[in-house]
């Protein structure tokens, strides 16, 4: 069993590391990420405070916690105002062959119980692997904490007859499967669509340069990343994330 002093020392070190990262992110104007680190660091410091007996150390810790809490609150107000004004913008650059960017990892920060409706604009939901990408994305949407009831898909039809038929049949299968989970998939086709974006009715809008099709094809029969897409290498692309209180419908 670990000694209390050792445990406190470990928590204190962890808090210092996390809060140092929070300050770095803060100075780089990466406020959303800084806020997460401030909150985590404050929680760790509160644990240290609970186990501290020395009054002078308690006083110092309370002052530090108060300072970090004030800064976190100011950042939260700023981020909330940016969202309200429709000015929030975060960019993620996915490097060639990078891993750790499954749909769950990329989108989980923006999905909560308020998400009931989703709009997907992607001209390339045509090939079999692209249909599986859509299916995988839909699987994520019907899990908690979301309460998704309607998914709107705007895509384009492939020009080759046999591919077009396979595309339509695949999308209809996905639609039927979603309906068994109480989710309506509305499909619309456009010959002029080019942009790729995903919108949630809680105001978040995500634009991915390659749409949902940013994973690389794996080599071999049993490679890592076959099921866990956090382990699958990606094509280089850019993800832009915005927040708009008034999300338009297709």
Short mmCIF file of C-alpha atoms in Angstrom, two decimals:
data_model
loop_
_atom_site.label_atom_id
_atom_site.label_comp_id
_atom_site.label_asym_id
_atom_site.label_seq_id
_atom_site.Cartn_x
_atom_site.Cartn_y
_atom_site.Cartn_z
CA UNK A 1 0.00 0.00 0.00
CA UNK A 2 1.38 3.39 -1.02
CA UNK A 3 2.17 5.94 1.70
CA UNK A 4 -0.13 9.02 1.78
CA UNK A 5 2.81 11.36 1.28
CA UNK A 6 3.89 9.53 -1.83
CA UNK A 7 0.37 9.66 -3.25
CA UNK A 8 0.11 13.39 -2.55
CA UNK A 9 3.48 13.98 -4.14
CA UNK A 10 2.37 12.11 -7.22
CA UNK A 11 -0.88 14.10 -7.46
CA UNK A 12 0.99 17.36 -6.92
CA UNK A 13 3.43 16.53 -9.72
CA UNK A 14 0.58 15.54 -12.04
CA UNK A 15 -1.28 18.77 -11.25
CA UNK A 16 1.82 20.85 -11.98
CA UNK A 17 2.33 19.07 -15.31
CA UNK A 18 -1.28 19.50 -16.42
CA UNK A 19 -1.45 23.13 -15.33
CA UNK A 20 1.84 23.92 -17.07
CA UNK A 21 0.30 22.54 -20.25
CA UNK A 22 -2.84 24.62 -19.62
CA UNK A 23 -0.76 27.81 -19.40
CA UNK A 24 1.11 26.90 -22.61
CA UNK A 25 -2.16 26.31 -24.49
CA UNK A 26 -3.58 29.51 -23.00
CA UNK A 27 -0.60 31.53 -24.27
CA UNK A 28 -1.09 29.99 -27.75
CA UNK A 29 -4.78 31.08 -27.71
CA UNK A 30 -5.91 27.44 -27.83
CA UNK A 31 -8.55 28.23 -25.29
CA UNK A 32 -10.85 25.20 -25.57
CA UNK A 33 -7.95 22.81 -24.92
CA UNK A 34 -6.51 25.09 -22.24
CA UNK A 35 -9.86 25.07 -20.43
CA UNK A 36 -9.90 21.26 -20.32
CA UNK A 37 -6.36 21.21 -18.86
CA UNK A 38 -7.17 23.94 -16.30
CA UNK A 39 -10.21 21.98 -15.12
CA UNK A 40 -8.23 18.74 -14.85
CA UNK A 41 -5.37 20.49 -13.05
CA UNK A 42 -7.74 22.19 -10.59
CA UNK A 43 -9.35 18.82 -9.75
CA UNK A 44 -5.91 17.36 -9.05
CA UNK A 45 -4.98 20.32 -6.83
CA UNK A 46 -8.23 19.89 -4.88
CA UNK A 47 -7.22 16.29 -4.17
CA UNK A 48 -3.85 17.51 -2.92
CA UNK A 49 -5.59 20.11 -0.72
CA UNK A 50 -7.79 17.44 0.89
CA UNK A 51 -4.74 15.46 1.96
CA UNK A 52 -2.68 18.42 3.18
CA UNK A 53 -2.41 18.97 6.95
CA UNK A 54 -0.09 21.97 7.08
CA UNK A 55 -2.09 25.24 7.35
CA UNK A 56 0.46 27.34 5.47
CA UNK A 57 0.52 24.87 2.56
CA UNK A 58 -3.27 24.77 2.56
CA UNK A 59 -3.40 28.57 2.30
CA UNK A 60 -0.94 28.54 -0.62
CA UNK A 61 -2.89 25.81 -2.41
CA UNK A 62 -6.18 27.65 -1.97
CA UNK A 63 -4.64 30.79 -3.50
CA UNK A 64 -3.33 28.81 -6.48
CA UNK A 65 -6.65 27.04 -6.98
CA UNK A 66 -8.53 30.34 -6.80
CA UNK A 67 -6.23 31.90 -9.41
CA UNK A 68 -6.59 28.99 -11.82
CA UNK A 69 -10.36 28.89 -11.28
CA UNK A 70 -10.65 32.59 -12.10
CA UNK A 71 -8.65 32.11 -15.30
CA UNK A 72 -10.68 29.03 -16.29
CA UNK A 73 -13.93 30.92 -15.72
CA UNK A 74 -12.73 33.84 -17.87
CA UNK A 75 -11.75 31.45 -20.68
CA UNK A 76 -15.12 29.68 -20.44
CA UNK A 77 -16.96 33.01 -20.76
CA UNK A 78 -14.80 33.96 -23.74
CA UNK A 79 -15.32 30.61 -25.52
CA UNK A 80 -19.08 30.72 -24.83
CA UNK A 81 -19.25 34.25 -26.28
CA UNK A 82 -17.29 33.16 -29.36
CA UNK A 83 -19.80 30.35 -29.87
CA UNK A 84 -22.69 32.75 -29.38
CA UNK A 85 -21.23 35.16 -31.95
CA UNK A 86 -20.47 32.36 -34.39
CA UNK A 87 -16.73 33.16 -34.31
CA UNK A 88 -15.39 29.98 -32.74
CA UNK A 89 -12.83 28.20 -34.93
CA UNK A 90 -10.49 25.34 -34.16
CA UNK A 91 -8.25 23.63 -36.70
CA UNK A 92 -6.73 20.15 -36.53
CA UNK A 93 -4.11 19.09 -39.06
CA UNK A 94 -3.93 15.35 -39.61
CA UNK A 95 -0.51 14.44 -40.94
CA UNK A 96 0.14 11.73 -43.53
CA UNK A 97 0.10 8.28 -41.83
CA UNK A 98 -0.97 9.79 -38.49
CA UNK A 99 -3.02 7.58 -36.16
CA UNK A 100 -5.40 8.35 -33.30
CA UNK A 101 -8.16 9.97 -35.38
CA UNK A 102 -11.10 7.57 -35.29
CA UNK A 103 -14.52 9.17 -35.64
CA UNK A 104 -15.08 8.71 -31.90
CA UNK A 105 -11.84 10.50 -31.03
CA UNK A 106 -12.42 13.33 -33.49
CA UNK A 107 -16.10 13.99 -32.76
CA UNK A 108 -16.69 12.96 -29.11
CA UNK A 109 -16.00 16.46 -27.80
CA UNK A 110 -18.97 17.80 -29.78
CA UNK A 111 -21.51 15.05 -29.16
CA UNK A 112 -23.85 15.14 -26.17
CA UNK A 113 -27.45 14.43 -25.22
CA UNK A 114 -28.65 17.58 -27.04
CA UNK A 115 -27.68 16.13 -30.45
CA UNK A 116 -30.89 14.89 -32.07
CA UNK A 117 -30.33 15.84 -35.70
CA UNK A 118 -27.28 15.62 -37.99
CA UNK A 119 -26.55 16.93 -41.49
CA UNK A 120 -23.86 15.28 -43.62
CA UNK A 121 -22.70 16.80 -46.91
CA UNK A 122 -20.17 14.58 -48.69
CA UNK A 123 -20.06 13.98 -52.46
CA UNK A 124 -18.09 10.75 -52.07
CA UNK A 125 -20.34 8.24 -50.35
CA UNK A 126 -20.16 5.94 -53.37
CA UNK A 127 -17.62 3.14 -53.14
CA UNK A 128 -18.06 0.21 -50.74
CA UNK A 129 -15.42 1.46 -48.31
CA UNK A 130 -17.08 4.91 -48.32
CA UNK A 131 -20.44 3.34 -47.51
CA UNK A 132 -18.77 1.54 -44.62
CA UNK A 133 -17.34 4.87 -43.47
CA UNK A 134 -20.86 6.31 -43.36
CA UNK A 135 -22.13 3.21 -41.55
CA UNK A 136 -19.36 3.51 -38.95
CA UNK A 137 -20.16 7.19 -38.46
CA UNK A 138 -23.86 6.39 -38.00
CA UNK A 139 -23.02 3.68 -35.46
CA UNK A 140 -21.24 6.33 -33.40
CA UNK A 141 -24.24 8.67 -33.63
CA UNK A 142 -26.79 6.21 -32.24
CA UNK A 143 -24.73 5.49 -29.12
CA UNK A 144 -25.09 7.44 -25.90
CA UNK A 145 -24.90 10.26 -25.01
CA UNK A 146 -26.53 11.26 -28.34
CA UNK A 147 -30.27 11.08 -28.92
CA UNK A 148 -30.12 11.26 -32.70
CA UNK A 149 -33.49 10.85 -34.41
CA UNK A 150 -32.78 12.19 -37.92
CA UNK A 151 -29.72 12.12 -40.18
CA UNK A 152 -29.77 14.15 -43.40
CA UNK A 153 -27.33 12.97 -46.09
CA UNK A 154 -26.54 15.04 -49.17
CA UNK A 155 -24.22 13.25 -51.59
CA UNK A 156 -23.75 12.67 -55.33
CA UNK A 157 -24.54 9.66 -57.47
CA UNK A 158 -21.72 7.81 -59.17
CA UNK A 159 -21.83 8.10 -62.97
CA UNK A 160 -21.09 4.42 -63.61
CA UNK A 161 -24.29 2.39 -63.75
CA UNK A 162 -23.21 -0.65 -61.73
CA UNK A 163 -21.53 1.51 -59.07
CA UNK A 164 -24.59 3.77 -58.92
CA UNK A 165 -26.85 0.77 -58.32
CA UNK A 166 -24.54 -0.58 -55.61
CA UNK A 167 -24.41 2.88 -54.03
CA UNK A 168 -28.20 3.26 -53.94
CA UNK A 169 -28.69 -0.26 -52.58
CA UNK A 170 -26.05 0.25 -49.90
CA UNK A 171 -27.56 3.54 -48.73
CA UNK A 172 -31.03 1.99 -48.61
CA UNK A 173 -29.65 -0.86 -46.46
CA UNK A 174 -28.11 1.65 -44.07
CA UNK A 175 -31.42 3.55 -44.00
CA UNK A 176 -33.35 0.38 -43.12
CA UNK A 177 -30.84 -0.59 -40.45
CA UNK A 178 -31.05 2.87 -38.84
CA UNK A 179 -34.85 2.74 -38.91
CA UNK A 180 -34.72 -0.37 -36.71
CA UNK A 181 -33.00 1.81 -34.13
CA UNK A 182 -35.60 4.56 -34.43
CA UNK A 183 -33.43 6.82 -36.59
CA UNK A 184 -34.58 8.33 -39.90
CA UNK A 185 -31.99 8.65 -42.68
CA UNK A 186 -33.05 11.18 -45.32
CA UNK A 187 -31.01 10.83 -48.53
CA UNK A 188 -30.72 13.52 -51.18
CA UNK A 189 -28.53 13.54 -54.29
CA UNK A 190 -26.89 16.53 -55.94
CA UNK A 191 -24.77 16.70 -59.08
CA UNK A 192 -23.19 20.01 -58.03
CA UNK A 193 -22.14 19.26 -54.43
CA UNK A 194 -18.44 19.75 -53.77
CA UNK A 195 -17.92 20.87 -50.15
CA UNK A 196 -17.78 18.42 -47.31
CA UNK A 197 -19.19 19.25 -43.90
CA UNK A 198 -21.00 17.73 -40.94
CA UNK A 199 -23.36 19.71 -38.72
CA UNK A 200 -25.01 18.87 -35.42
CA UNK A 201 -28.12 20.65 -34.17
CA UNK A 202 -26.26 21.73 -31.04
CA UNK A 203 -24.43 24.25 -33.24
CA UNK A 204 -21.19 22.43 -34.05
CA UNK A 205 -20.02 22.30 -37.66
CA UNK A 206 -17.03 20.19 -38.75
CA UNK A 207 -15.41 20.51 -42.17
CA UNK A 208 -12.96 17.76 -43.14
CA UNK A 209 -10.91 18.27 -46.30
CA UNK A 210 -11.40 14.64 -47.33
CA UNK A 211 -14.85 14.20 -45.79
CA UNK A 212 -15.33 10.88 -43.99
CA UNK A 213 -12.88 9.17 -46.35
CA UNK A 214 -9.56 10.01 -44.66
CA UNK A 215 -8.46 6.52 -43.58
CA UNK A 216 -5.86 4.61 -45.56
CA UNK A 217 -6.38 1.15 -46.97
CA UNK A 218 -4.63 -1.47 -44.84
CA UNK A 219 -2.20 -4.05 -46.17
CA UNK A 220 -2.35 -7.73 -45.26
CA UNK A 221 -5.06 -9.93 -43.77
CA UNK A 222 -4.73 -9.20 -40.04
CA UNK A 223 -3.30 -5.70 -39.60
CA UNK A 224 -3.81 -3.57 -36.50
CA UNK A 225 -6.37 -0.92 -37.25
CA UNK A 226 -8.76 -3.30 -38.98
CA UNK A 227 -11.34 -2.84 -36.20
CA UNK A 228 -9.87 -0.09 -34.02
CA UNK A 229 -9.68 2.95 -36.30
CA UNK A 230 -7.57 4.88 -33.79
CA UNK A 231 -4.80 2.54 -34.95
CA UNK A 232 -5.44 3.06 -38.66
CA UNK A 233 -3.11 5.40 -40.60
CA UNK A 234 -4.73 8.45 -42.16
CA UNK A 235 -4.32 10.46 -45.33
CA UNK A 236 -3.15 14.01 -44.77
CA UNK A 237 -6.11 16.36 -44.32
CA UNK A 238 -7.33 19.36 -42.36
CA UNK A 239 -10.27 19.49 -39.97
CA UNK A 240 -11.94 22.85 -39.31
CA UNK A 241 -14.38 23.10 -36.43
CA UNK A 242 -16.83 25.98 -36.01
CA UNK A 243 -19.72 26.75 -33.74
CA UNK A 244 -22.81 28.54 -34.96
CA UNK A 245 -25.89 28.97 -32.80
CA UNK A 246 -28.09 28.93 -35.89
CA UNK A 247 -27.25 25.78 -37.82
CA UNK A 248 -28.87 25.83 -41.23
CA UNK A 249 -30.66 22.85 -42.68
CA UNK A 250 -30.04 21.32 -46.07
#
